[in-house]
Structure formats: C-alpha cells, structure tokens
Amino acid sequence: MTVVSSAFKNKRRLPPCRAACPAEVNVQGYMALLQQGKFKESVELIRKSMPFPAICGRVCFSPCQDACSRKNIDQPVGIRYLKRLAADIEREQGRIKPDAVPKTHNEKVAIIGAGPAGLSTAYELAKLGYPVTVFERMPEPGGMMRYGIPDYRLQKYVVANEIAYIQDLGVEIKTGVEFGKDIEIDTLRNEGYKAIFIANGTQLSTKLGVPGEDLEGVFPAVEFLRDVSLGKTVDVGEKVAVIGGGNSAIDAACTSLRFGAKEVTVLYRRSRNEMPALPHEVEAAEKEGVKICFLVAPKQIIGEEGRVKLIECLRMKLGEPDASGRRRPVPIQRTEHTYGVDTVIPAIGQMPETSCLPSILLDERARAISVDQLTLETKIPGIFAGGDVVTRPASVIEAVGAGKRAAVSIDRYLNGANLRTGREEEIEETTWVKDWEKITRKSERYTAPHIDIGRQKVSFEKADELLTKIKAVATFEARRCLECGLCTECLGGEELCEADKAVVDETLCIGCNVCAIVCPFEAVKKNETGVAQVNEDLCKGCGTCSASCPERAIGMQRFTDSLILTNVAATLGEPT
Amino acid sequence: MTKSEFEPKIVGFLCNWCSYAGADLAGVSRIQYPPTLRIVRVMCSGRVDPVFILEAFRSGADGVLVAGCHPGDCHYLSGNYKLQRRVSMLKKVLEQFGLEPERLRLEWVSASEGDRFATVIKDMTEKVKKLGPSPLNNGG
Ligand SMILES: Cc1cc2nc3c(=O)[nH]c(=O)nc-3n(C[C@H](O)[C@H](O)[C@H](O)COP(=O)(O)OP(=O)(O)OC[C@H]3O[C@@H](n4cnc5c(N)ncnc54)[C@H](O)[C@@H]3O)c2cc1C
Ligand code: SF4
Ligand code: FES
C-alpha cells in the first residue's frame, strides 16, 4: 500500500450494523421498511447487497447484530431473526421473479465453484449485464450451504430458492463439471472467457495426524455431512466421538444423533470461550443431548480388526496466545485416558484442493490461493479468487463479501480500468446517541409467540390471524432500531421511506439562530452572511427547526407546512 | 344540535415513530375507541408548529391532541421536550381566544401502547364532550 493511495482513502460513515457486515447489507434500511410492514420490499433491499436473505437469516454469525448499538441500552435488535422472517414470508407468498438482465457486455466470465463466493460474484456481474457461467462439480449448486450445513439448520429448498433467483437474472450454472479435469484455465480462455473467478472453497478435511486415522469408522466431518446431504445412509453405530470445536463439529455431532447414535461426545482441545462454532448452535446441540468435553485432544485411535474401537486422549491446558490470538492448548503429560467408540469424526478444519490449481496461484506453503487483499486478483492477470479457498474456512457472509469485491474488480478489469482507484476506504461508525444514560426506556426484544400448531390442519382464517400476529411482532422488533445512520442511510435512494429534509428559504431567514439552537443534531449553522444552512448529512428530518423558525424560513421537503395544513383541513372535512 | 348527541372532532398530530404506530397497533389488535380522532401524521412531535394547532381549531376542531414519544425516547432526542414547551405556551394563547385549555392535550404514547392510545382517546373524547362544541365552531 503506497502513501499516495492511502491519502485518497474514501471516508464513509455507516451505522455500526452495516459497517460490521462484510456484504454491507443495509440493515437500517430494511428495519425502516419492516417498521412499515413492507416485508417484500425489505427482502428486495437486502438483495441489493446480497442474494441470500433466507440463508443468512438462518446461519449467519450476524456480526451486524453483535455490533448493534441497541446493546448499550438493552439488547441488540434481533436482526438475524427479522431477516429470516421477512425472507420466509416472501418465499412462502411467492418469491419475486426478477427479469433476466439484458446482456450489455460481450466479455464472458467463468466462475469455478457454486458456493456463496462464486454465486455472489455471478449475481453481481449478471446485474451489470455480463454473460456469466458458473462451473460446479457437484450435482447441485450451493457449496457448503448445500453439502455442508445440515438440512435441519438450512433446508435444501431454501438454498435452491435463493439460487433460482440468481438464475432468473440470467446466470448459467453448469453442474457436474470439474475444474482440473473437464475444464482448465487454458480451455476456458480458448472458449472466450475473458476473466475467471476461482472459488472452489475448502473441500478436504484436515488430518488429525494421529495413529489410527485410516481405520474403518473414521469419517472426516466434511465427507460425512456431504454423504448425508447426498442422501446416502451412514451407519455411525452407537457411540460417536467428534473432534473439533467449529460449526462442522457441532453439525456432525447433531447429525450423528439423527442417525441413531446414542452417545455423542465432542472433544475440543481448548475451552468453551475459544469455540469457533456459533454459541446458539452449541447451546442447541447440548440441549439435544450432545456432550462436550473441553481441554482434551486425541493421541491415537485404537482399532480391532481394522475397525475403530477406542480413542485415547490427553488432557490439555491453555498456554500463551498463538497467531490467532487464542490461547494455545498444551498437552498435560501422563493424562492419557480412553473412550470406547464406534465412530470418530475429525472436524478440525478444512483445506483447499490445490492439485487442480497452477502452483503460481498458491501461497508459499501451497495451502491457499494468494491474492491481492484489496482486489482479489491472483498473480495471473484476469484470474481472481475469493472465499474459503483464500481465507481458509470462514463463513457464508464473508464469502459473499469476497464475491462482491471480486465482481467490482472483474468489471474494472474488463473495462480496462484501474483495479484499485478509490477502493481503499475508511469506515467510521456513526450513531446519533451521544449519551446512552439518557435513554431510559428499555424494551425487551419482541419475539414471535411460540406457535405450536404441529401437523394439525389450520383453517385459512386461523393461519391468516397467526401471520398477522407474527408480522405485528416483527414490526415492533424493527422499531427497536435506533436508526444510527444518517437519515439517507435507510433509503439509499430507494424512495421507499418517508424521510424528510429541512430546506432554508434564504430570502426569509433573518439569522436569528433559533434553528441552530433547537436542532438536536447540530445540523443547522449560520454561514458567513448570517443565513442558516442545513447540513444534509446530519439532518434527520424531524422538522423541529421548521416548527421553531419565527420567520417560517425553514420548510420541510416532504411533510411541508401546506401538506400538513391540507391534511388537517381534509380530516375535519370528513363526514363523521 | 343537542349536547347529548354531540360527537366531538379531535385532530390528532401523531409522531410517525411512536404514537402513529401505537394507533396502528390499537387498530390491528382491534381495541375499540371512539371514532372522534382525525389523524395527521408528522415525523416528530417537535414538528408540530403552533400554527398547525391554531389552524386545526380555526377549521372546526373541538379538541387537538399532540402525541409523541415518551421523554428520553424521541427519535430526534428532544423534539418532544420542545413540543412540551410550545404546548404550555399555546394553552395560554387558547385561553385568550376564549377556548378552554383542556381542549389541547399532550400525551406520550409509544409504539407498543395500543391500549394506552385507546384509553387516551376515550378519555379525551369524554372531556371534550363535557366541554361541548368549540366556541369557535358555534360562532363560525
Ligand atoms: C459443516 C459446516 C457448517 C457451517 N456452518 C456455517 C454457519 O453456520 N454459518 C456460516 O456463516 N458459515 C458456515 N460454514 C462455512 C461456510 O459454509 C463457508 O465458509 C462458505 O460456504 C464458503 O464459501 P465458498 O464459496 O468459498 O466455498 P464453498 O461453499 O465450499 O463452495 C465451493 C464450491 O466449489 C466447488 N468445487 C470445488 N472444487 C471444484 C472443482 N475442481 N471444480 C468445480 N467445482 C469445484 C464445490 O463443490 C463447492 O460447491 C459452515 C461450513 C461447514 C463445512
Ligand atoms: S429537520 Fe431536525 S435535524 Fe434537520 S435541521 Fe431541522 S432540526 Fe435539525
Ligand atoms: S420522534 Fe416521536 S416525538 Fe420525536
């Protein structure tokens, strides 16, 4: 990064939720729409930022919600739940079917891997009018969303429905095509693809590196979950030990229970605080009966006649922090102990398949693709990469963020534009609250009433009534949003919200300064000539200045005085 | 018109963020309240200019309700406090016009207080009924 470029950093002010989201989803905006009961519109607003509202509403680790300012008062707004609800309502009432975007560009783009990273790039480029083809070797697109995360957390039809939206836009997805076997960089180039995005994820399970790993009855988590998703029946026996502490460990554990295991134990070498899995998933797993043992690591797997029988472990303690900032587990000598098991599921991480990739693309240790962090361009011009294959196993929303960035780069590359100009940004979190102590009214999070209708049939009237109730609750929850960002944040030009703006009639202003005193956001100041000036970025449109101006020199753009007065007259004119 | 069949007309300036939503909730939850209220939405109670209130009375309102967020809850921090000052000043002005100050009422109603919203309307309707039609109305 050169000095010159950093001097031109774009500075943007965003509400904390949006600033925290790798895909920069406009949370404040869809909260504003939900407040008005506009469910479909809110889903469409999310789709402006990313194509997976229902998926993220289920499995996202929701950094937005962790960042939400409302936590300073009571609890963060239930953003993930609201996203899921809005997306589910939209799907169930008939998903919006977008028209295919006309292809205004000739340059074809090839994408390797139909996981969230690849699909998001395709989505963004299709919206820009590029012909895009996604090549996927599995029978169905979706990547880990389809073949990793189990059905009880993320239903296959939900994934299929959101991918169908991307296909509606004109993206072509070719499944059953393997990169490195059926296609290569050269063949793609010969077929006229001008840019390639590689997003093949991390499909290989990391080896435990202990004796006995090749015994029958050892199923690495990724393969295990993939087999389950492919509909294969997997016999896990009665006692299962899962090694690891991430989402895939928890998913493998819960899935084993569903396959008839009686006793499932997750062995994790650090403590609960360091677990990378989503806390509510861990909690749910424990409720289902999964046992979690902390500070233990396997030393060897012992078999009998080639089949797993026992697993020998060592106790651990936490030492100094390692490169990841988490405290490194150190084995305690002579604490060997054994568990009897039928199946061992290692879930300690995943690695990219690098054999299909030219070595020039890989990092020094050949463990990931190395790219320019800002542009995601690899060492070969025109070839970009992103998602897990670059970051190592991360999350859906991070993969989406990478996909979006790659799309910007690819568009620039194909137009011969500089890939970097203006992309370095400094994001500042904003909120209008200056003093959290001042906000004294607390409100508990509104959660939908737990409705257990089981499998009984409900009448249309009853169903309608329930839906109305759920929608009302969601509307209230959305109203807990403090709208930290600038007024225009929620619209981003959507013209969906009814934000107002103050406008000064300079010929009427006498420079009394009342407006500047009453404005809660210090959005009005007098200029050199003594005339009031409204700072558009700061004005949130309350109209307090307008109501206080003795000269009636400040008007509002939307709720003008005359509109309000007309409304007054109109309501009084109505027959009782 | 006899007093017993008199149905007052009340203009309600409701803040978009709280009372307007509260009115909505009362509607959704089917809470009954008298049909005396004529709603005018504003972005914040702080937006309510004295002129709007006077104009409402001049155009035939028997009562005017201004409802905003609870103190400390205003979306714009202090719009409701500013309104409170304006309302106390206006009550004096109304008296000079020969209008009972009780015809103007300020209330804090949040988005979740549908029932409270209904209670306020019921109560205000009762009180204005007792006062009878606005003197401005009769004279007009
Ligand atoms: C069990 C499990 C649970 C998870 N739970 C969560 C969660 O709750 N929340 C969350 O945010 N994240 C979760 N994740 C992580 C998340 O799914 C991934 O980070 C994300 O899917 C990565 O996206 P990607 O597009 O980079 O790769 P992937 O999703 O892995 O997609 C890569 C695609 O490329 C295809 N491919 C690979 N090689 C080739 C080739 N040679 N030719 C053609 N196609 C190829 C693959 O088949 C795959 O479809 C979980 C992951 C797992 C495994
Ligand atoms: S409308 Fe409100 S926020 Fe905007 S300038 Fe006037 S007083 Fe300030
Ligand atoms: S926002 Fe409701 S009174 Fe100010």
PDB file of C-alpha atoms in Angstrom, chain A residues 346-519:
ATOM      1  CA  PRO A 346     -12.481 -35.487  12.851  1.00  0.00           C
ATOM      2  CA  ALA A 347     -13.714 -31.914  12.312  1.00  0.00           C
ATOM      3  CA  ILE A 348     -10.636 -29.876  12.999  1.00  0.00           C
ATOM      4  CA  GLY A 349     -10.592 -27.863   9.813  1.00  0.00           C
ATOM      5  CA  GLN A 350     -10.608 -27.949   6.044  1.00  0.00           C
ATOM      6  CA  MET A 351      -8.092 -27.331   3.330  1.00  0.00           C
ATOM      7  CA  PRO A 352      -8.411 -26.301  -0.297  1.00  0.00           C
ATOM      8  CA  GLU A 353      -7.810 -28.827  -3.012  1.00  0.00           C
ATOM      9  CA  THR A 354      -4.728 -27.395  -4.586  1.00  0.00           C
ATOM     10  CA  SER A 355      -3.908 -30.173  -7.038  1.00  0.00           C
ATOM     11  CA  CYS A 356      -6.153 -28.679  -9.746  1.00  0.00           C
ATOM     12  CA  LEU A 357      -4.557 -25.231  -9.432  1.00  0.00           C
ATOM     13  CA  PRO A 358      -1.417 -23.914 -11.169  1.00  0.00           C
ATOM     14  CA  SER A 359       1.229 -23.558  -8.462  1.00  0.00           C
ATOM     15  CA  ILE A 360       1.853 -19.911  -9.351  1.00  0.00           C
ATOM     16  CA  LEU A 361      -1.537 -19.085  -7.815  1.00  0.00           C
ATOM     17  CA  LEU A 362      -0.717 -20.576  -4.412  1.00  0.00           C
ATOM     18  CA  ASP A 363       0.882 -19.014  -1.359  1.00  0.00           C
ATOM     19  CA  GLU A 364       4.354 -20.041  -0.145  1.00  0.00           C
ATOM     20  CA  ARG A 365       3.128 -23.022   1.789  1.00  0.00           C
ATOM     21  CA  ALA A 366       0.755 -24.002  -1.036  1.00  0.00           C
ATOM     22  CA  ARG A 367      -2.133 -24.049   1.416  1.00  0.00           C
ATOM     23  CA  ALA A 368      -4.361 -21.372  -0.111  1.00  0.00           C
ATOM     24  CA  ILE A 369      -4.606 -19.165  -3.184  1.00  0.00           C
ATOM     25  CA  SER A 370      -2.743 -15.935  -2.647  1.00  0.00           C
ATOM     26  CA  VAL A 371      -4.410 -12.756  -3.850  1.00  0.00           C
ATOM     27  CA  ASP A 372      -4.163  -9.012  -3.561  1.00  0.00           C
ATOM     28  CA  GLN A 373      -6.259  -8.331  -0.456  1.00  0.00           C
ATOM     29  CA  LEU A 374      -7.990  -5.305  -1.968  1.00  0.00           C
ATOM     30  CA  THR A 375      -8.724  -6.511  -5.495  1.00  0.00           C
ATOM     31  CA  LEU A 376      -8.649 -10.307  -5.078  1.00  0.00           C
ATOM     32  CA  GLU A 377      -6.544 -10.564  -8.233  1.00  0.00           C
ATOM     33  CA  THR A 378      -4.137 -13.503  -8.334  1.00  0.00           C
ATOM     34  CA  LYS A 379      -0.658 -13.381  -9.788  1.00  0.00           C
ATOM     35  CA  ILE A 380      -2.161 -14.105 -13.211  1.00  0.00           C
ATOM     36  CA  PRO A 381      -3.956 -11.024 -14.609  1.00  0.00           C
ATOM     37  CA  GLY A 382      -7.615 -11.683 -15.278  1.00  0.00           C
ATOM     38  CA  ILE A 383      -7.781 -14.505 -12.759  1.00  0.00           C
ATOM     39  CA  PHE A 384      -9.329 -13.701  -9.415  1.00  0.00           C
ATOM     40  CA  ALA A 385     -10.048 -15.818  -6.356  1.00  0.00           C
ATOM     41  CA  GLY A 386     -12.027 -15.481  -3.146  1.00  0.00           C
ATOM     42  CA  GLY A 387     -13.995 -17.186  -0.413  1.00  0.00           C
ATOM     43  CA  ASP A 388     -12.727 -20.037   1.727  1.00  0.00           C
ATOM     44  CA  VAL A 389     -10.018 -21.001  -0.775  1.00  0.00           C
ATOM     45  CA  VAL A 390      -8.322 -17.688   0.064  1.00  0.00           C
ATOM     46  CA  THR A 391      -9.311 -17.093   3.673  1.00  0.00           C
ATOM     47  CA  ARG A 392      -9.421 -20.784   4.751  1.00  0.00           C
ATOM     48  CA  PRO A 393     -12.729 -21.872   6.302  1.00  0.00           C
ATOM     49  CA  ALA A 394     -14.698 -18.771   7.226  1.00  0.00           C
ATOM     50  CA  SER A 395     -18.386 -18.025   6.766  1.00  0.00           C
ATOM     51  CA  VAL A 396     -21.115 -17.555   4.227  1.00  0.00           C
ATOM     52  CA  ILE A 397     -21.275 -13.800   4.598  1.00  0.00           C
ATOM     53  CA  GLU A 398     -17.511 -13.386   4.305  1.00  0.00           C
ATOM     54  CA  ALA A 399     -17.607 -15.458   1.128  1.00  0.00           C
ATOM     55  CA  VAL A 400     -20.380 -13.185  -0.161  1.00  0.00           C
ATOM     56  CA  GLY A 401     -18.305 -10.108   0.708  1.00  0.00           C
ATOM     57  CA  ALA A 402     -15.379 -11.537  -1.228  1.00  0.00           C
ATOM     58  CA  GLY A 403     -17.634 -12.344  -4.167  1.00  0.00           C
ATOM     59  CA  LYS A 404     -18.847  -8.760  -4.289  1.00  0.00           C
ATOM     60  CA  ARG A 405     -15.333  -7.366  -4.210  1.00  0.00           C
ATOM     61  CA  ALA A 406     -14.237  -9.726  -6.955  1.00  0.00           C
ATOM     62  CA  ALA A 407     -17.161  -8.609  -9.107  1.00  0.00           C
ATOM     63  CA  VAL A 408     -16.062  -4.974  -8.820  1.00  0.00           C
ATOM     64  CA  SER A 409     -12.524  -5.963  -9.816  1.00  0.00           C
ATOM     65  CA  ILE A 410     -13.658  -8.099 -12.740  1.00  0.00           C
ATOM     66  CA  ASP A 411     -15.889  -5.323 -14.078  1.00  0.00           C
ATOM     67  CA  ARG A 412     -12.971  -2.888 -13.868  1.00  0.00           C
ATOM     68  CA  TYR A 413     -10.561  -5.380 -15.402  1.00  0.00           C
ATOM     69  CA  LEU A 414     -12.839  -5.983 -18.371  1.00  0.00           C
ATOM     70  CA  ASN A 415     -13.231  -2.249 -18.885  1.00  0.00           C
ATOM     71  CA  GLY A 416      -9.502  -1.630 -18.693  1.00  0.00           C
ATOM     72  CA  ALA A 417      -9.955   0.477 -15.539  1.00  0.00           C
ATOM     73  CA  ASN A 418      -7.590   0.631 -12.597  1.00  0.00           C
ATOM     74  CA  LEU A 419      -8.476  -2.079 -10.124  1.00  0.00           C
ATOM     75  CA  ARG A 420      -7.501  -0.099  -7.052  1.00  0.00           C
ATOM     76  CA  THR A 421      -8.522   3.510  -7.549  1.00  0.00           C
ATOM     77  CA  GLY A 422     -10.808   4.789  -4.833  1.00  0.00           C
ATOM     78  CA  ARG A 423     -11.353   1.416  -3.234  1.00  0.00           C
ATOM     79  CA  GLU A 424      -9.401   1.932  -0.080  1.00  0.00           C
ATOM     80  CA  GLU A 425     -11.907   3.033   2.457  1.00  0.00           C
ATOM     81  CA  GLU A 426     -12.031   4.159   5.966  1.00  0.00           C
ATOM     82  CA  ILE A 427     -15.322   3.326   7.553  1.00  0.00           C
ATOM     83  CA  GLU A 428     -16.426   5.237  10.566  1.00  0.00           C
ATOM     84  CA  GLU A 429     -19.300   4.031  12.696  1.00  0.00           C
ATOM     85  CA  THR A 430     -21.945   6.588  13.440  1.00  0.00           C
ATOM     86  CA  THR A 431     -24.752   6.866  15.851  1.00  0.00           C
ATOM     87  CA  TRP A 432     -26.640   9.951  16.868  1.00  0.00           C
ATOM     88  CA  VAL A 433     -26.837   8.947  20.502  1.00  0.00           C
ATOM     89  CA  LYS A 434     -24.364  10.949  22.479  1.00  0.00           C
ATOM     90  CA  ASP A 435     -25.260   9.777  25.922  1.00  0.00           C
ATOM     91  CA  TRP A 436     -26.546   6.249  26.456  1.00  0.00           C
ATOM     92  CA  GLU A 437     -27.525   7.064  30.022  1.00  0.00           C
ATOM     93  CA  LYS A 438     -30.098   9.500  28.722  1.00  0.00           C
ATOM     94  CA  ILE A 439     -32.092   6.776  27.085  1.00  0.00           C
ATOM     95  CA  THR A 440     -34.014   5.387  29.963  1.00  0.00           C
ATOM     96  CA  ARG A 441     -36.819   3.470  28.360  1.00  0.00           C
ATOM     97  CA  LYS A 442     -35.819  -0.117  27.864  1.00  0.00           C
ATOM     98  CA  SER A 443     -37.630  -2.541  25.665  1.00  0.00           C
ATOM     99  CA  GLU A 444     -37.253  -6.270  25.720  1.00  0.00           C
ATOM    100  CA  ARG A 445     -36.758  -7.932  22.395  1.00  0.00           C
ATOM    101  CA  TYR A 446     -40.062  -8.856  20.823  1.00  0.00           C
ATOM    102  CA  THR A 447     -40.078 -12.473  19.841  1.00  0.00           C
ATOM    103  CA  ALA A 448     -42.805 -14.150  17.895  1.00  0.00           C
ATOM    104  CA  PRO A 449     -45.198 -16.014  20.159  1.00  0.00           C
ATOM    105  CA  HIS A 450     -44.232 -19.653  20.086  1.00  0.00           C
ATOM    106  CA  ILE A 451     -46.915 -21.169  17.963  1.00  0.00           C
ATOM    107  CA  ASP A 452     -47.076 -24.908  18.106  1.00  0.00           C
ATOM    108  CA  ILE A 453     -49.562 -25.999  15.546  1.00  0.00           C
ATOM    109  CA  GLY A 454     -47.809 -29.280  14.965  1.00  0.00           C
ATOM    110  CA  ARG A 455     -49.140 -31.122  11.974  1.00  0.00           C
ATOM    111  CA  GLN A 456     -52.767 -30.319  12.556  1.00  0.00           C
ATOM    112  CA  LYS A 457     -54.538 -28.554   9.758  1.00  0.00           C
ATOM    113  CA  VAL A 458     -55.352 -24.906  10.380  1.00  0.00           C
ATOM    114  CA  SER A 459     -58.120 -23.008   8.718  1.00  0.00           C
ATOM    115  CA  PHE A 460     -57.236 -20.184   6.367  1.00  0.00           C
ATOM    116  CA  GLU A 461     -58.663 -17.716   8.846  1.00  0.00           C
ATOM    117  CA  LYS A 462     -56.546 -19.106  11.660  1.00  0.00           C
ATOM    118  CA  ALA A 463     -53.399 -19.120   9.511  1.00  0.00           C
ATOM    119  CA  ASP A 464     -54.085 -15.583   8.447  1.00  0.00           C
ATOM    120  CA  GLU A 465     -54.575 -14.487  12.013  1.00  0.00           C
ATOM    121  CA  LEU A 466     -51.288 -16.105  13.076  1.00  0.00           C
ATOM    122  CA  LEU A 467     -49.427 -14.477  10.227  1.00  0.00           C
ATOM    123  CA  THR A 468     -50.863 -11.084  11.123  1.00  0.00           C
ATOM    124  CA  LYS A 469     -49.677 -11.592  14.686  1.00  0.00           C
ATOM    125  CA  ILE A 470     -46.177 -12.641  13.634  1.00  0.00           C
ATOM    126  CA  LYS A 471     -45.929  -9.683  11.288  1.00  0.00           C
ATOM    127  CA  ALA A 472     -47.057  -7.277  14.012  1.00  0.00           C
ATOM    128  CA  VAL A 473     -44.414  -8.609  16.386  1.00  0.00           C
ATOM    129  CA  ALA A 474     -41.737  -8.247  13.694  1.00  0.00           C
ATOM    130  CA  THR A 475     -42.828  -4.683  13.093  1.00  0.00           C
ATOM    131  CA  PHE A 476     -42.332  -3.884  16.754  1.00  0.00           C
ATOM    132  CA  GLU A 477     -38.960  -5.530  16.891  1.00  0.00           C
ATOM    133  CA  ALA A 478     -37.879  -3.495  13.878  1.00  0.00           C
ATOM    134  CA  ARG A 479     -38.985  -0.366  15.691  1.00  0.00           C
ATOM    135  CA  ARG A 480     -36.371  -1.045  18.322  1.00  0.00           C
ATOM    136  CA  CYS A 481     -33.829   0.026  15.686  1.00  0.00           C
ATOM    137  CA  LEU A 482     -32.282   3.291  16.772  1.00  0.00           C
ATOM    138  CA  GLU A 483     -31.554   4.320  13.194  1.00  0.00           C
ATOM    139  CA  CYS A 484     -27.991   5.193  13.989  1.00  0.00           C
ATOM    140  CA  GLY A 485     -27.009   6.099  10.474  1.00  0.00           C
ATOM    141  CA  LEU A 486     -27.690   9.227   8.576  1.00  0.00           C
ATOM    142  CA  CYS A 487     -31.214   9.778   7.563  1.00  0.00           C
ATOM    143  CA  THR A 488     -30.447   8.972   3.965  1.00  0.00           C
ATOM    144  CA  GLU A 489     -28.855   5.722   5.085  1.00  0.00           C
ATOM    145  CA  CYS A 490     -32.130   3.925   5.252  1.00  0.00           C
ATOM    146  CA  LEU A 491     -33.204   4.905   1.800  1.00  0.00           C
ATOM    147  CA  GLY A 492     -30.061   4.905  -0.201  1.00  0.00           C
ATOM    148  CA  GLY A 493     -32.226   6.475  -2.862  1.00  0.00           C
ATOM    149  CA  GLU A 494     -34.908   3.818  -2.532  1.00  0.00           C
ATOM    150  CA  GLU A 495     -37.658   6.388  -2.178  1.00  0.00           C
ATOM    151  CA  LEU A 496     -39.329   3.823  -0.008  1.00  0.00           C
ATOM    152  CA  CYS A 497     -39.056   5.535   3.299  1.00  0.00           C
ATOM    153  CA  GLU A 498     -40.539   8.866   4.119  1.00  0.00           C
ATOM    154  CA  ALA A 499     -37.584  10.738   5.427  1.00  0.00           C
ATOM    155  CA  ASP A 500     -37.889  14.437   5.453  1.00  0.00           C
ATOM    156  CA  LYS A 501     -35.300  17.138   4.830  1.00  0.00           C
ATOM    157  CA  ALA A 502     -35.144  20.705   6.029  1.00  0.00           C
ATOM    158  CA  VAL A 503     -34.736  23.439   3.411  1.00  0.00           C
ATOM    159  CA  VAL A 504     -33.963  27.048   4.211  1.00  0.00           C
ATOM    160  CA  ASP A 505     -35.526  29.877   2.237  1.00  0.00           C
ATOM    161  CA  GLU A 506     -32.582  32.226   2.336  1.00  0.00           C
ATOM    162  CA  THR A 507     -34.675  35.240   1.414  1.00  0.00           C
ATOM    163  CA  LEU A 508     -36.765  34.828   4.556  1.00  0.00           C
ATOM    164  CA  CYS A 509     -34.036  33.897   7.037  1.00  0.00           C
ATOM    165  CA  ILE A 510     -33.179  36.729   9.386  1.00  0.00           C
ATOM    166  CA  GLY A 511     -30.266  34.925  11.021  1.00  0.00           C
ATOM    167  CA  CYS A 512     -31.904  34.685  14.461  1.00  0.00           C
ATOM    168  CA  ASN A 513     -30.139  31.378  15.143  1.00  0.00           C
ATOM    169  CA  VAL A 514     -33.165  29.696  16.718  1.00  0.00           C
ATOM    170  CA  CYS A 515     -32.907  26.767  14.332  1.00  0.00           C
ATOM    171  CA  ALA A 516     -29.277  26.184  15.210  1.00  0.00           C
ATOM    172  CA  ILE A 517     -30.195  26.116  18.879  1.00  0.00           C
ATOM    173  CA  VAL A 518     -33.149  23.760  18.579  1.00  0.00           C
ATOM    174  CA  CYS A 519     -31.676  21.271  16.138  1.00  0.00           C
TER     175      CYS A 519
END
